[in-house]
Coordinates of C-alpha atoms and ligand atoms in Angstrom, one line a residue:
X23 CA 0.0 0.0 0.0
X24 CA 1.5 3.3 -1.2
X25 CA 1.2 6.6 0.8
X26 CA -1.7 9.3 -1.0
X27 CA -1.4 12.7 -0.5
X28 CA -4.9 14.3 -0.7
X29 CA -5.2 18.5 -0.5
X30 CA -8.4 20.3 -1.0
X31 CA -11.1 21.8 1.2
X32 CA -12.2 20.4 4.9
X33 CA -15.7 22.1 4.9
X34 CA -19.1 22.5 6.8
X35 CA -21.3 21.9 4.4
X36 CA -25.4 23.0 4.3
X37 CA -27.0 21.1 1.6
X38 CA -30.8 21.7 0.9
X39 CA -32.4 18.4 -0.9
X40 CA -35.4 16.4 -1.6
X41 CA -34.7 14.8 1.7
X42 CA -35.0 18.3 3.9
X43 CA -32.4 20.8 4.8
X44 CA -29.0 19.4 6.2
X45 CA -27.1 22.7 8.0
X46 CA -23.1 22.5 8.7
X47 CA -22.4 18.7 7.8
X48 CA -18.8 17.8 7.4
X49 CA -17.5 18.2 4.0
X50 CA -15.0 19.4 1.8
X51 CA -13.4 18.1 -1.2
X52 CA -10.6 16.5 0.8
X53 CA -12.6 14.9 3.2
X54 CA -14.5 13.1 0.6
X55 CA -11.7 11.9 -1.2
X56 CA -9.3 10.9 1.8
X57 CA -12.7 9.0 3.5
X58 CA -12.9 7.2 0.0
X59 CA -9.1 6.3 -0.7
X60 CA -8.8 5.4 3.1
X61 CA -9.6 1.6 2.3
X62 CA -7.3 1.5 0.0
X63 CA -4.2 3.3 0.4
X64 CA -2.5 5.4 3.2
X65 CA -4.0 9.0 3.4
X66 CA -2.3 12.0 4.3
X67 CA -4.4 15.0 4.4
X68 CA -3.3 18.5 3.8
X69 CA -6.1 21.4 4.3
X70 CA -7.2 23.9 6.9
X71 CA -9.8 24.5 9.5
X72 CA -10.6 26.8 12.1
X73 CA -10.8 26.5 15.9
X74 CA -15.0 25.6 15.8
X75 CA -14.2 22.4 13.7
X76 CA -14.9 19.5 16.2
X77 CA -11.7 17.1 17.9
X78 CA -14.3 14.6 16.8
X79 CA -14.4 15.1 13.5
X80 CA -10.7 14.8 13.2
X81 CA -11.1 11.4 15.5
X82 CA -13.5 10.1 12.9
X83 CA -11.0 11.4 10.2
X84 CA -8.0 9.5 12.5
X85 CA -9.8 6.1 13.1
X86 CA -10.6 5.2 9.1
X87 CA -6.5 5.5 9.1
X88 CA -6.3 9.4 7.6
X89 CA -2.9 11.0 8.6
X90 CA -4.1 14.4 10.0
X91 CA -0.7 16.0 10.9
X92 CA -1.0 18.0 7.8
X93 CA -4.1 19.4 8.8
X94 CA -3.9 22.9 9.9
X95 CA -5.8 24.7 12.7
X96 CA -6.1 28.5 11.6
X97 CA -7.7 31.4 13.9
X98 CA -11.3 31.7 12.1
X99 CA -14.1 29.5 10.9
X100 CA -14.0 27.1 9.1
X101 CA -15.0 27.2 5.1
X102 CA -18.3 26.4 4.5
X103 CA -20.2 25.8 1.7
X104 CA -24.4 26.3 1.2
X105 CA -25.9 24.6 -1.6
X106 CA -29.6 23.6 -2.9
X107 CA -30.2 20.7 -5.3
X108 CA -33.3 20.4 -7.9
X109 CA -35.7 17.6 -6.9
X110 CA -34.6 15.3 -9.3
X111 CA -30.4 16.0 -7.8
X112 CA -29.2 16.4 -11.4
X113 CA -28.3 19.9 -11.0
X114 CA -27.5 22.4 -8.0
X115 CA -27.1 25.9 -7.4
X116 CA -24.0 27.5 -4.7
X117 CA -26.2 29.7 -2.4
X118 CA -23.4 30.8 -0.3
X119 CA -19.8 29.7 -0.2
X120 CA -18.0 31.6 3.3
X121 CA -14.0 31.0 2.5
X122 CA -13.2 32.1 6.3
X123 CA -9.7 30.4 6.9
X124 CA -9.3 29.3 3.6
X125 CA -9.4 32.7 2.1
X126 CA -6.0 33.1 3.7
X127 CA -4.9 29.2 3.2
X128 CA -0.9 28.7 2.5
X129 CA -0.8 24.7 1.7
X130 CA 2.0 23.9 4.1
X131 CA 3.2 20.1 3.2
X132 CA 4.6 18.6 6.6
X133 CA 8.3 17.7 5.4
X134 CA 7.6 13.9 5.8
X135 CA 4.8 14.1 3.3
X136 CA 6.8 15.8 0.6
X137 CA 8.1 12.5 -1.0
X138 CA 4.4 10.9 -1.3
X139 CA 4.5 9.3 -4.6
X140 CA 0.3 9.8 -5.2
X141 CA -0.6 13.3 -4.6
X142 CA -4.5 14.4 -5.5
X143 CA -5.2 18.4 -5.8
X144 CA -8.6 17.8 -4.7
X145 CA -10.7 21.2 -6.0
X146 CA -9.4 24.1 -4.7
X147 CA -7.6 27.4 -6.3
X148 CA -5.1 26.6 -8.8
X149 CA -3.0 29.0 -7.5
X150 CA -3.2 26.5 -4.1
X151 CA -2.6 23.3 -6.6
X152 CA 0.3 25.1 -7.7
X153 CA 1.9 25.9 -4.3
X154 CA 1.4 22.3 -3.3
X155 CA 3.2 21.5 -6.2
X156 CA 6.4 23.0 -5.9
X157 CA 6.8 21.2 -2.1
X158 CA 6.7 17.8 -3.2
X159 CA 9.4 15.7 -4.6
X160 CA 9.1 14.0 -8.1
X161 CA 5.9 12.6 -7.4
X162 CA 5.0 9.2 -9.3
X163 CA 1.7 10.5 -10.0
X164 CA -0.2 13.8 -9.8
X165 CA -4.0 14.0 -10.5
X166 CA -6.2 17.5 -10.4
X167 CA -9.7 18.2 -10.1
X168 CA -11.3 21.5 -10.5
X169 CA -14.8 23.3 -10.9
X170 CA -16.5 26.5 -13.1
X171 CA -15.3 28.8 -10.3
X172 CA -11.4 28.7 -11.5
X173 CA -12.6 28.4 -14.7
X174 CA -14.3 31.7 -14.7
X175 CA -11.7 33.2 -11.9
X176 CA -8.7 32.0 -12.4
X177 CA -7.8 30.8 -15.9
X178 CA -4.4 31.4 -16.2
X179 CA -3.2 29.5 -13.0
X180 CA -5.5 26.2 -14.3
X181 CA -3.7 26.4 -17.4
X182 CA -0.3 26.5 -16.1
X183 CA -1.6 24.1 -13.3
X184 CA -2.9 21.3 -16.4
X185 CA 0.6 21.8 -18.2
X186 CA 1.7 20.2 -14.8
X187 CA -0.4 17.5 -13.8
X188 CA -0.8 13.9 -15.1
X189 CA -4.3 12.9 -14.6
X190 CA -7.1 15.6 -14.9
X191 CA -10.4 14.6 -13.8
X192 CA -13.3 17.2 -14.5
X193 CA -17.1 16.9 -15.1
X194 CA -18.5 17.3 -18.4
X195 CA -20.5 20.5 -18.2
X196 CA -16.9 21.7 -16.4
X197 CA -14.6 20.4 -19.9
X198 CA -16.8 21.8 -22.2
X199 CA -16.9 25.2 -20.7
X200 CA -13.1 24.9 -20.4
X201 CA -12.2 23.9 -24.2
X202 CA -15.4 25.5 -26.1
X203 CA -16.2 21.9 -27.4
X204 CA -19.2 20.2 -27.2
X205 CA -18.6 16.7 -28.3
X206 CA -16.7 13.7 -26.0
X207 CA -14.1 13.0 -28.0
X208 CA -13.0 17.1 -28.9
X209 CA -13.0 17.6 -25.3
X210 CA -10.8 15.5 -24.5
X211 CA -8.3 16.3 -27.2
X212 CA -8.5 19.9 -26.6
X213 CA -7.7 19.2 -22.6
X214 CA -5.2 16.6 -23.5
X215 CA -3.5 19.4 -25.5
X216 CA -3.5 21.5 -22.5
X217 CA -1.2 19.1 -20.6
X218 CA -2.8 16.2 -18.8
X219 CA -1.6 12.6 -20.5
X220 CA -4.7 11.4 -19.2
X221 CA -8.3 13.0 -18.9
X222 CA -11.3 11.5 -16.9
X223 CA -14.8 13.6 -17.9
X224 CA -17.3 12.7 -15.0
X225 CA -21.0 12.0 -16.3
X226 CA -22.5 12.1 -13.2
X227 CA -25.8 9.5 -12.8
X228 CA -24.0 8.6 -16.8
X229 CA -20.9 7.1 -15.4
X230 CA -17.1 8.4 -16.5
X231 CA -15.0 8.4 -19.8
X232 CA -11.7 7.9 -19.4
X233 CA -9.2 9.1 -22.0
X234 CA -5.9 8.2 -22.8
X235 CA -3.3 8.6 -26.0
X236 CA -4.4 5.1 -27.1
X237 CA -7.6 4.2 -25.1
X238 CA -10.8 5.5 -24.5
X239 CA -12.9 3.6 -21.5
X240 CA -16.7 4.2 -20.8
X241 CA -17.5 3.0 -17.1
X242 CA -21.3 3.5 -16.1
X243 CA -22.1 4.8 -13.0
X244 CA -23.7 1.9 -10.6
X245 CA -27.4 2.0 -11.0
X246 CA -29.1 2.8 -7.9
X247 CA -32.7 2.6 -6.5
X248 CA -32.1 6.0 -5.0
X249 CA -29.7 8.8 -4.3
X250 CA -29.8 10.3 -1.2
X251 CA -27.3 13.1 -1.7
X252 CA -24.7 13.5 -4.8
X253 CA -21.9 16.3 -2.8
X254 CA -18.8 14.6 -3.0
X255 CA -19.6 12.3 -5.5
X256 CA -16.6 13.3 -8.3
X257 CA -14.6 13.8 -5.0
X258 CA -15.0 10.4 -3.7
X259 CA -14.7 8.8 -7.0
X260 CA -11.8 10.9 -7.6
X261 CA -10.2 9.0 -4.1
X262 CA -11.6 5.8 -5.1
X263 CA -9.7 6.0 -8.6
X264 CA -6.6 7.3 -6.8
X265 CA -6.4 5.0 -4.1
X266 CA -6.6 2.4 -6.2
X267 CA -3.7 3.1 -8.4
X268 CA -1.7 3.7 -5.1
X269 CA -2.4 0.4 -3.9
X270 CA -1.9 -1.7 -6.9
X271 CA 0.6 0.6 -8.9
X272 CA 0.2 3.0 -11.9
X273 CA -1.0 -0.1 -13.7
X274 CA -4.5 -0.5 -15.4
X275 CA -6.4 2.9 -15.2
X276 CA -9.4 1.0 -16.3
X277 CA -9.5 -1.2 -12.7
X278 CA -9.5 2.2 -11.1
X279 CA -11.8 4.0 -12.5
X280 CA -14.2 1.8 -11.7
X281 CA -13.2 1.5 -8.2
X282 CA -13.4 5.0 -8.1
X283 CA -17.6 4.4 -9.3
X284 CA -17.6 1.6 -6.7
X285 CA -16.7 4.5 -3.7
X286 CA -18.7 6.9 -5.6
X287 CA -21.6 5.1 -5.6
X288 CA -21.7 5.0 -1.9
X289 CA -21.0 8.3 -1.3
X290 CA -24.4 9.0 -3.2
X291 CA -26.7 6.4 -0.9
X292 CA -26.3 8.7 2.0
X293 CA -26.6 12.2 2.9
X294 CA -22.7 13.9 3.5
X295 CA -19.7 11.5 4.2
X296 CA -23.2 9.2 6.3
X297 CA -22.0 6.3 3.3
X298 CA -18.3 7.0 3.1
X299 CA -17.7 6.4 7.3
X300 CA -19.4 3.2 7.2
X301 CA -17.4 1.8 4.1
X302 CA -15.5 -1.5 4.3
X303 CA -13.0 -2.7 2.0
X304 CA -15.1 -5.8 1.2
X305 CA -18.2 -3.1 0.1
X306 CA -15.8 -1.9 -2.5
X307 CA -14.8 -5.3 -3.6
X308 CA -18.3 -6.5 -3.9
X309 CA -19.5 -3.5 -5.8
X310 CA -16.4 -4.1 -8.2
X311 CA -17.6 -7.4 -8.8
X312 CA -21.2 -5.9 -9.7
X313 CA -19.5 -3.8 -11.9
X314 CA -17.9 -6.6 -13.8
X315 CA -21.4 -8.4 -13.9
X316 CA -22.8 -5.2 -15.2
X317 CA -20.6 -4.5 -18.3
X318 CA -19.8 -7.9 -19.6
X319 CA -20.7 -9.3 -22.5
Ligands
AMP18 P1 -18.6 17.8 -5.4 O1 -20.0 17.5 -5.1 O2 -17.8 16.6 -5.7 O3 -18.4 18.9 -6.3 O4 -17.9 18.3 -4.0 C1 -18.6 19.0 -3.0 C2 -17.7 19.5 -2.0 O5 -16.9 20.6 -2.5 C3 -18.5 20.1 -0.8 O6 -18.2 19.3 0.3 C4 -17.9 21.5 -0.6 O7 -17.5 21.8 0.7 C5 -16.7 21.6 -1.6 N1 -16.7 22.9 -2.2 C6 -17.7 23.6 -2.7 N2 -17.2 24.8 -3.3 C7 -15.9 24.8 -3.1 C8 -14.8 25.7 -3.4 N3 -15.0 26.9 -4.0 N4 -13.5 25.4 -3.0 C9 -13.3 24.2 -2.4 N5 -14.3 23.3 -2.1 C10 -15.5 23.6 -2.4

């Protein structure tokens, strides 16, 4: 099991759904992703908080194996994040979003997490990305999520930030704003001529594409009876996907995508990280194994 370093946001979030109104959940892009890659690989989180986030969240965080040390306690409140979701949770709008310590946020990698080999940028500013960046050592494998807000705010940093990063993952709506292309396969091209080798275009309740010089892979996503709560869905799949390249190597990119649906998946069952805690190694396996049953013929 390789070490993964995860950076992003540690959030309360308040998420308004079909389900009722959900105020000051934990969240945050890095707390879905390390909760999803825990199972799989050893975390090491990087992010900030302020001095009302709870000891027990960073318990919880602690007990499903998370390395915390790089999480820093800042004078402030913590970020939090207010959205509201359309009945049928295939779109959402950003009522509030209150940066409090992160709008000051340094990324400060503790020096025995600079040689991690994995490292996820979970979404945050590119300029952030790029900090974290230029602290680690020759990283074996660098992967970058990112959202409409850099896009529309901060352009030039993402673009220098792509010419730097391996494995971009991004959701469609996201790519297509990005490159000015409509169709799959001129998306991709157009990021893949920004930098990434290799581009993952999330589908949401459609699954993922996966691109790559040579390869094109469609995963689905799992189909489901319900969805309780999509947040952290492309984040948790984005761990899934991650954790399982730093467990098994940087080998078949197709096994971990659809890992990363497997943690996905559950992420979506429950309100906030409700799925993600619960999550046993064997879930994921026996998902993966649905997944196989699914797609073959
Ligand atoms: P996702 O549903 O995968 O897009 O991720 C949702 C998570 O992203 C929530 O837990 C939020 O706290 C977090 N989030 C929302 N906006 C931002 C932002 N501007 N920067 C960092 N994280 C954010």
């Amino acid at each position: 099991m390789s070490e993964l370093l995860v950076v992003g946001s540690v959030a309360f979030d308040t998420i308004h759904n079909h389900l009722g109104s959900h105020p000051r959940i934990l969240g945050g892009s890095a707390v879905y992703a390390s909760l999803a890659a825990s199972q799989l690989a050893s975390v090491r989180l990087v992010g900030v908080v302020g001095k009302d986030f709870p000891r027990e969240a960073v318990d919880m965080l602690r007990m499903r194996g998370i390395d915390t040390t790089g999480l820093e306690v800042a004078n402030g409140e913590t970020f939090h994040w207010e959205g509201r979701y359309a009945d049928d949770l295939t779109s959402r709008e950003t009522i509030q979003t209150d940066l409090n310590v992160f709008a000051d946020f340094e990324p400060k990698i503790p020096a025995a997490f600079r040689d991690t080999p994995y490292v996820m940028l979970g979404n945050i500013a590119p300029e952030l990305q790029l900090c974290v960046l230029e602290q680690v050592e020759n990283p074996q494998l660098v992967i970058a999520d990112t959202m409409n807000l850099w896009i529309d705010t901060a352009l030039d940093a993402l673009k220098e930030l792509l010419t730097r990063v391996d494995i971009l993952v991004i959701n469609e709506e996201e790519a297509r704003q990005l490159t000015g292309y409509h169709h799959p396969l001129a998306v991709a091209e157009a990021l893949r001529v920004m930098g990434p080798e290799t581009v993952i275009v999330k589908r949401g309740e459609y699954g993922a594409l996966l691109f790559l010089e040579e390869d094109i892979f469609c995963a689905p996503a799992y189909p489901l009876k319900s969805v309780a709560d999509p947040t952290g869905a492309g984040d948790s799949f984005a761990g899934g996907f991650l954790g399982y390249l730093a467990e098994n190597g940087h080998t078949d990119l197709r096994q971990a995508v659809i890992c990363g649906s497997s943690t996905a998946s559950f992420c979506v069952q429950d309100v906030g990280i409700g799925a993600l805690v619960e999550l046993s190694r064997e879930d994921i396996e026996s998902r993966i194994r649905d997944f196989r049953e699914l797609t073959c013929f």
